Short mmCIF file of C-alpha atoms in Angstrom, two decimals:
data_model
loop_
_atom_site.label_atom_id
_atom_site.label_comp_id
_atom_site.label_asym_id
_atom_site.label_seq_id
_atom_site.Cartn_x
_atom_site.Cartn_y
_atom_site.Cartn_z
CA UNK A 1 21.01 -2.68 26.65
CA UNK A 2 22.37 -2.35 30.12
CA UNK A 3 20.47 -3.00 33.62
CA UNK A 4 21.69 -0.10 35.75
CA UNK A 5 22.25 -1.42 39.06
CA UNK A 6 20.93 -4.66 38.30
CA UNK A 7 17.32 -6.09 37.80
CA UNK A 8 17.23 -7.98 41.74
CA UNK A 9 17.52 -3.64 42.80
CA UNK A 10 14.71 -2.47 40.86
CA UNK A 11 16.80 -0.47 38.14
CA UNK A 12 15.87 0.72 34.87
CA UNK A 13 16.82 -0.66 31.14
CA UNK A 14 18.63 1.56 28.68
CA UNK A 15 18.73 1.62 25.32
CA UNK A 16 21.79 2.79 23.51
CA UNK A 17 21.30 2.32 19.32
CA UNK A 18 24.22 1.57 17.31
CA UNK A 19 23.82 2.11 13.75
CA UNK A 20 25.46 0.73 11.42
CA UNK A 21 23.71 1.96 8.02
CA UNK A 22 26.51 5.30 8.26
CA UNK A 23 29.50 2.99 7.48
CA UNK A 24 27.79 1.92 4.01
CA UNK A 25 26.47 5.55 2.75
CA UNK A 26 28.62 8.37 4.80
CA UNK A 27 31.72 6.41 5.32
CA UNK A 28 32.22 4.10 2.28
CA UNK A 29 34.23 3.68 -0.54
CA UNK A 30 32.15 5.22 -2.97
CA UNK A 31 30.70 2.02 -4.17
CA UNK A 32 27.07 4.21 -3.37
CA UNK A 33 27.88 6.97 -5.10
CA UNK A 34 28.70 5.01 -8.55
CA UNK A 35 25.45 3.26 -7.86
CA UNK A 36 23.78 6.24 -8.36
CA UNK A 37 25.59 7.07 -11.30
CA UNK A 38 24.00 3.75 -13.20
CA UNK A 39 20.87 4.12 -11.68
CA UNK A 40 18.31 5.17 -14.39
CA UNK A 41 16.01 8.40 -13.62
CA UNK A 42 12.47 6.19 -14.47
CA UNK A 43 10.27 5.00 -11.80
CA UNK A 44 12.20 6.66 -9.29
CA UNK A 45 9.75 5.08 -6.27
CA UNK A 46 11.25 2.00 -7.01
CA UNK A 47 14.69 3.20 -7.68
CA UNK A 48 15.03 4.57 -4.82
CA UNK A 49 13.41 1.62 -2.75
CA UNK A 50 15.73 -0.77 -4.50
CA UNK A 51 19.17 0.88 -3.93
CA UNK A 52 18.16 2.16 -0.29
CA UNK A 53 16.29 -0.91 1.13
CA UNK A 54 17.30 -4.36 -1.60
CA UNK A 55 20.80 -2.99 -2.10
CA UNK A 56 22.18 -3.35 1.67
CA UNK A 57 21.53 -7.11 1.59
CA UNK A 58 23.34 -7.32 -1.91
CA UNK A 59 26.03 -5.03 -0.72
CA UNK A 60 26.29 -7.30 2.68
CA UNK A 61 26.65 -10.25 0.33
CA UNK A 62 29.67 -9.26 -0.78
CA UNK A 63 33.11 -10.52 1.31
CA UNK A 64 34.78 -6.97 1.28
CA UNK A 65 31.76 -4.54 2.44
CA UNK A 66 30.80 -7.52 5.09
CA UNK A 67 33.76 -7.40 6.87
CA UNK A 68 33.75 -3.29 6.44
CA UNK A 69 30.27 -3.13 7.80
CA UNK A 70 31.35 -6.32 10.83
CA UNK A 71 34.03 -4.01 11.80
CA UNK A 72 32.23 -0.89 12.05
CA UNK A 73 29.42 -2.66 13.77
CA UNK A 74 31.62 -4.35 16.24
CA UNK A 75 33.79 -0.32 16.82
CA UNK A 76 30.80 1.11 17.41
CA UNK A 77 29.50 -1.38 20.01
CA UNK A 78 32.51 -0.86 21.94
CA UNK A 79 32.88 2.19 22.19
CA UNK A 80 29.21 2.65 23.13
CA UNK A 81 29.88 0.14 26.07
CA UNK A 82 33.36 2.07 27.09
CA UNK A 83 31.39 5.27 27.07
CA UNK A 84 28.47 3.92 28.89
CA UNK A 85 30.61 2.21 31.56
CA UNK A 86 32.87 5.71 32.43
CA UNK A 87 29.29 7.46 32.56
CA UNK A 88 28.27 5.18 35.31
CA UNK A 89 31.10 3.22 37.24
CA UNK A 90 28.62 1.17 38.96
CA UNK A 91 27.04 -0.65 36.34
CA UNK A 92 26.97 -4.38 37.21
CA UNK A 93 24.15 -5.25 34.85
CA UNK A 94 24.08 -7.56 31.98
CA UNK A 95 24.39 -6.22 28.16
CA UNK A 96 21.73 -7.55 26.17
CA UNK A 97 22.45 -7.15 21.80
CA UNK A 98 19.06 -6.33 19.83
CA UNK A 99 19.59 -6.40 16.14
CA UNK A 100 16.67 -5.67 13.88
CA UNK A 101 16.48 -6.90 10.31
CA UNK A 102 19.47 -6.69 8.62
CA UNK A 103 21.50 -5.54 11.69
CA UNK A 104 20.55 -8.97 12.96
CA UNK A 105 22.17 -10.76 10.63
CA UNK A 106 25.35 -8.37 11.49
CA UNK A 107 25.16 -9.37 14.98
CA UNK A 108 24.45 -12.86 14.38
CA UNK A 109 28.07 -12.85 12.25
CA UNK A 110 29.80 -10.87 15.27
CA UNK A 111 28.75 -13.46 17.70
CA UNK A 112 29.36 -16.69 15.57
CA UNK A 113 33.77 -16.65 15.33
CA UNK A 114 34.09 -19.04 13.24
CA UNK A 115 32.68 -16.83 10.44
CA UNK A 116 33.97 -13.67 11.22
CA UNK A 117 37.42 -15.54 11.68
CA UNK A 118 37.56 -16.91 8.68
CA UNK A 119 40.55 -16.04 6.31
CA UNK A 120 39.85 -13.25 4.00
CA UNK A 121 39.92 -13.51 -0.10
CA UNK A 122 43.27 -12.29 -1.76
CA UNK A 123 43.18 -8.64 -2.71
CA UNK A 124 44.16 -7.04 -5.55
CA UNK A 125 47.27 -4.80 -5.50
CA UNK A 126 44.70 -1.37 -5.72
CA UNK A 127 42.28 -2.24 -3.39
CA UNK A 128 41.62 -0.34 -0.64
CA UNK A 129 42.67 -1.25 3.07
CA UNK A 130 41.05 -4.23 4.06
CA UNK A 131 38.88 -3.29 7.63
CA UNK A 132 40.53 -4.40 10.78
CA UNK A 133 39.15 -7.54 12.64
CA UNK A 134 35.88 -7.43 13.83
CA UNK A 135 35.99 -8.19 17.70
CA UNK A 136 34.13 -7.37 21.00
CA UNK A 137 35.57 -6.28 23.76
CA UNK A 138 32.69 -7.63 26.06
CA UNK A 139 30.66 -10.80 25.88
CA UNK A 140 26.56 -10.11 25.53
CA UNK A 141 24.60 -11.75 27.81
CA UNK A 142 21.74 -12.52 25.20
CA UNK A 143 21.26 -11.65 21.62
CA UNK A 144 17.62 -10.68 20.95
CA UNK A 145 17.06 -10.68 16.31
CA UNK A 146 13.59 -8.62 15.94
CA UNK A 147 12.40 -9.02 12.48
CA UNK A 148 15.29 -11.21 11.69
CA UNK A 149 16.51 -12.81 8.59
CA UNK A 150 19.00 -14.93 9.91
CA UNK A 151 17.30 -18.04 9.12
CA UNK A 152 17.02 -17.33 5.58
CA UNK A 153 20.65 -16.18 4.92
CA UNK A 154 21.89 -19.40 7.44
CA UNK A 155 19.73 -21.82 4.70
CA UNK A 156 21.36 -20.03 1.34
CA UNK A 157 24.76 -19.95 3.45
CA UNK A 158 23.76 -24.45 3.62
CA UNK A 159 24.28 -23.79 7.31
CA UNK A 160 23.47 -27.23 9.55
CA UNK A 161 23.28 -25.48 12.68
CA UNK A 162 21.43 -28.70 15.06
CA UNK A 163 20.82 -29.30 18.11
CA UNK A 164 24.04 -28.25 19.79
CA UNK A 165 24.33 -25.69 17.95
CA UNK A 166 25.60 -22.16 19.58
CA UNK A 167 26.73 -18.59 19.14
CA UNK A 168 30.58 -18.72 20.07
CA UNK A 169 30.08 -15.12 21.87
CA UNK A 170 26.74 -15.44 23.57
CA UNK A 171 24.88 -18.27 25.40
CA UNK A 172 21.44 -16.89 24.58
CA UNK A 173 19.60 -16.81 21.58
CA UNK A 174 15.81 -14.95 21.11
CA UNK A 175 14.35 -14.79 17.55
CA UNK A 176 11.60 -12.21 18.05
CA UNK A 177 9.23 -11.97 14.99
CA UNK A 178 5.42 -10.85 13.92
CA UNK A 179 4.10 -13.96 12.16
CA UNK A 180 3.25 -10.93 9.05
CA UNK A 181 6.70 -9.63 8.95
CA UNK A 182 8.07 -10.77 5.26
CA UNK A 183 11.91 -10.41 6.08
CA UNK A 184 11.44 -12.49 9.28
CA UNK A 185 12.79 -16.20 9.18
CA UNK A 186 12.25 -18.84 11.80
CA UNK A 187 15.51 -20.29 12.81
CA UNK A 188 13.81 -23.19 14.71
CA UNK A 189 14.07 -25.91 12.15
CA UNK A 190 17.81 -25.41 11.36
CA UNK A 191 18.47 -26.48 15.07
CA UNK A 192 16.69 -29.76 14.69
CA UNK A 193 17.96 -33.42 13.73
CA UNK A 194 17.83 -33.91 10.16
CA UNK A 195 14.14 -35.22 9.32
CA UNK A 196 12.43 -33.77 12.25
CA UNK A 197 9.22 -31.62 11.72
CA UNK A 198 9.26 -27.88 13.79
CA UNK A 199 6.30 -27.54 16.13
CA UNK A 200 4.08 -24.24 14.84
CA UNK A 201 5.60 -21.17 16.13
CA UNK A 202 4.47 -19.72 19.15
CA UNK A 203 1.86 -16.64 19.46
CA UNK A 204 3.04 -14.26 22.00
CA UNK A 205 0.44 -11.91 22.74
CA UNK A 206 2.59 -8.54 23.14
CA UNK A 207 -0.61 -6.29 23.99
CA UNK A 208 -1.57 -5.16 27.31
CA UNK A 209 -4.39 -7.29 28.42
CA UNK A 210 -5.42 -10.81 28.65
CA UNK A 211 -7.14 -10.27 24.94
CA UNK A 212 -3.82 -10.02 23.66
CA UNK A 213 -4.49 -7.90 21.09
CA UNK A 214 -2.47 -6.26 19.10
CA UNK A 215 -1.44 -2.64 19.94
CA UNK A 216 -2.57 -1.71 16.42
CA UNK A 217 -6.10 -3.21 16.55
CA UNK A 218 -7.02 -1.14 20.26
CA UNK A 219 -5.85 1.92 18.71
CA UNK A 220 -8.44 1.14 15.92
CA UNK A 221 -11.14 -0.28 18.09
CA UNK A 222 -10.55 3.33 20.50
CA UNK A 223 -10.30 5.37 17.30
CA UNK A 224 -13.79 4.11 16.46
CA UNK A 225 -15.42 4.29 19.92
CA UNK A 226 -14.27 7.75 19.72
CA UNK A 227 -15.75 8.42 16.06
CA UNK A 228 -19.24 6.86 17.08
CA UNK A 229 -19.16 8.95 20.49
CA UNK A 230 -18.92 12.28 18.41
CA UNK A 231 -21.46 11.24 15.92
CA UNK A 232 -23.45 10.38 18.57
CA UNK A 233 -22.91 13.93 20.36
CA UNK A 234 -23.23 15.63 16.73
CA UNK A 235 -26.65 13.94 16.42
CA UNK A 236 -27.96 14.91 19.41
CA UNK A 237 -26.53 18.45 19.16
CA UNK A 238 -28.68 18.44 16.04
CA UNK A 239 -32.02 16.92 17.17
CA UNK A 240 -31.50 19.45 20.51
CA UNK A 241 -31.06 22.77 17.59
CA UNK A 242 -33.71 21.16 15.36
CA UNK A 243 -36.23 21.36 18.64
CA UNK A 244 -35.06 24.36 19.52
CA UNK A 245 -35.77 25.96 16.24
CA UNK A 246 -38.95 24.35 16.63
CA UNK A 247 -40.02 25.69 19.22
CA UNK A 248 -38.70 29.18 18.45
CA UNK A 249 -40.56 29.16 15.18
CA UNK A 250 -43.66 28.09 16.55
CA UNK A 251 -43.24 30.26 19.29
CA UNK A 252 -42.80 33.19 16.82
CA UNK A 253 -45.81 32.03 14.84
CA UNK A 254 -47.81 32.00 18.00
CA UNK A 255 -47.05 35.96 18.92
CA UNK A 256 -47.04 36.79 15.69
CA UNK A 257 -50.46 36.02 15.53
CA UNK A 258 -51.26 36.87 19.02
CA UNK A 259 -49.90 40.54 17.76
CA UNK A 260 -52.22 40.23 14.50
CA UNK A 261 -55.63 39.49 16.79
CA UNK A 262 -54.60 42.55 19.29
CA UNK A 263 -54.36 45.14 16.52
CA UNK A 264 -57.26 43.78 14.64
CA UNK A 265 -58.95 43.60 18.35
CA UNK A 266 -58.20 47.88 18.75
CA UNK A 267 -59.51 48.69 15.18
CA UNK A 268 -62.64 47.42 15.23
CA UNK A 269 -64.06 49.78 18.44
CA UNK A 270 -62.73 53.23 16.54
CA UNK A 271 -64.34 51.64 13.39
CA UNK A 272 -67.42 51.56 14.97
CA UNK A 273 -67.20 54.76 16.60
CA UNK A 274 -66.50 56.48 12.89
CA UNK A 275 -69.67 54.68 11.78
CA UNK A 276 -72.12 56.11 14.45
CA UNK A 277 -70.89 59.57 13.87
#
């Protein structure tokens, strides 16, 4: 995220995605494509959910296709940021990293060198290439994890980040999360003394509005108002026809009868006049 011409200037944010989900099923090593092969054809639902969704953590687990998916990850950043800097010279503004879910965890690795600098296992003689180092040619401002599981991977890892703890890349550190999200971690207690308690996390209201509602809930509260409006309309439409036909039918009635008296009126005299003659 860059700050064209700065925030003090009144310039716009803009949001260039890097993805990083290519390098695993376009641009592998076929590991995918053998998954499918062993994959059985029943309850395909959860098949599918398993290998598309479950299986990138497991894969990420896994030394080789970590550092594969680090180094893509980290080429792609750069040359979004080389691109983005020749398309406007003038950019002065800080670059801000959001990674959501698993791509958190991916930039959470970039940023902390000690990790991503650590000596690789010994191949064997057939396997392929090992990726090239995973390393940023710029230095984030912040890192922003939405949805993050960082905090859960750093616990199985038996991380002990405390209270001095720091990414080696990035000064700033926001873990962003709905307090429903299942994948989201806090990372809070990790950075604390051994034996101290975390306060409750905070509730930031991220609706417009003092209410702070949640965007979801106004949609449902308008969507309703909007529902009980057109009843209401419909409802009165009806009562309005229902009077109408009321009044037509009674109406009707009324000259129908009207008609009935003025005929019965115009027999009676030539009656009467048949009579005397």
């Amino acid at each position: 995220t860059g700050v064209d011409g700065g925030a003090a200037r009144g310039g716009r944010v803009e949001f260039l995605p890097a993805e990083w989900h290519t390098c695993l099923r376009e641009e592998g090593d076929g590991t995918f494509a053998t998954l499918q092969s062993v994959t059985q054809r029943s309850v395909p639902f959860l098949r599918k959910l398993a290998n598309d969704v479950v299986m990138d953590v497991i894969v990420y687990q896994q030394d080789s296709h970590r550092r594969r998916m680090l180094s893509f990850v980290a080429s792609r950043l750069n040359d979004i940021v080389r691109r983005w800097r020749q398309h406007v010279p003038r950019f002065d503004g800080p670059i801000v990293l959001l990674g959501h879910s698993l791509g958190s965890l991916i930039c959470f690795d970039l940023l902390d060198t000690p990790l991503v600098a650590a000596a690789p296992a010994p191949a064997p003689p057939d396997a392929p290439p090992a990726a090239p180092p995973a390393e940023l040619d710029f230095t984030p401002a912040a890192f922003v994890g939405l949805g993050s599981p960082v905090g859960c991977f750093a616990a199985l890892r038996g991380a002990s980040l405390g209270p001095s703890f720091s990414l080696a890349r990035c000064g700033t550190y926001f873990n962003v999360y709905h307090r429903n999200d299942v994948v989201a971690y806090r990372i809070e207690p990790l950075l604390l003394p051994p034996g101290a308690a975390a306060r409750p996390a905070a509730y930031v209201p991220y609706s417009g509005g003092a209410d702070g509602q949640r965007l979801h809930v106004k949609v449902k509260q308008t969507v309703r108002s909007v529902q009980k409006a057109v009843t209401g309309i419909g409802a009165a439409a009806a009562s309005s026809a229902s009077a109408v036909g009321s009044w037509f039918n009674s109406s009707l009635s009324e000259k129908v009868l009207a008609a009935t008296a003025a005929l019965d009126a115009a027999a009676r005299p030539r009656s009467a006049a048949a009579d005397g003659s």
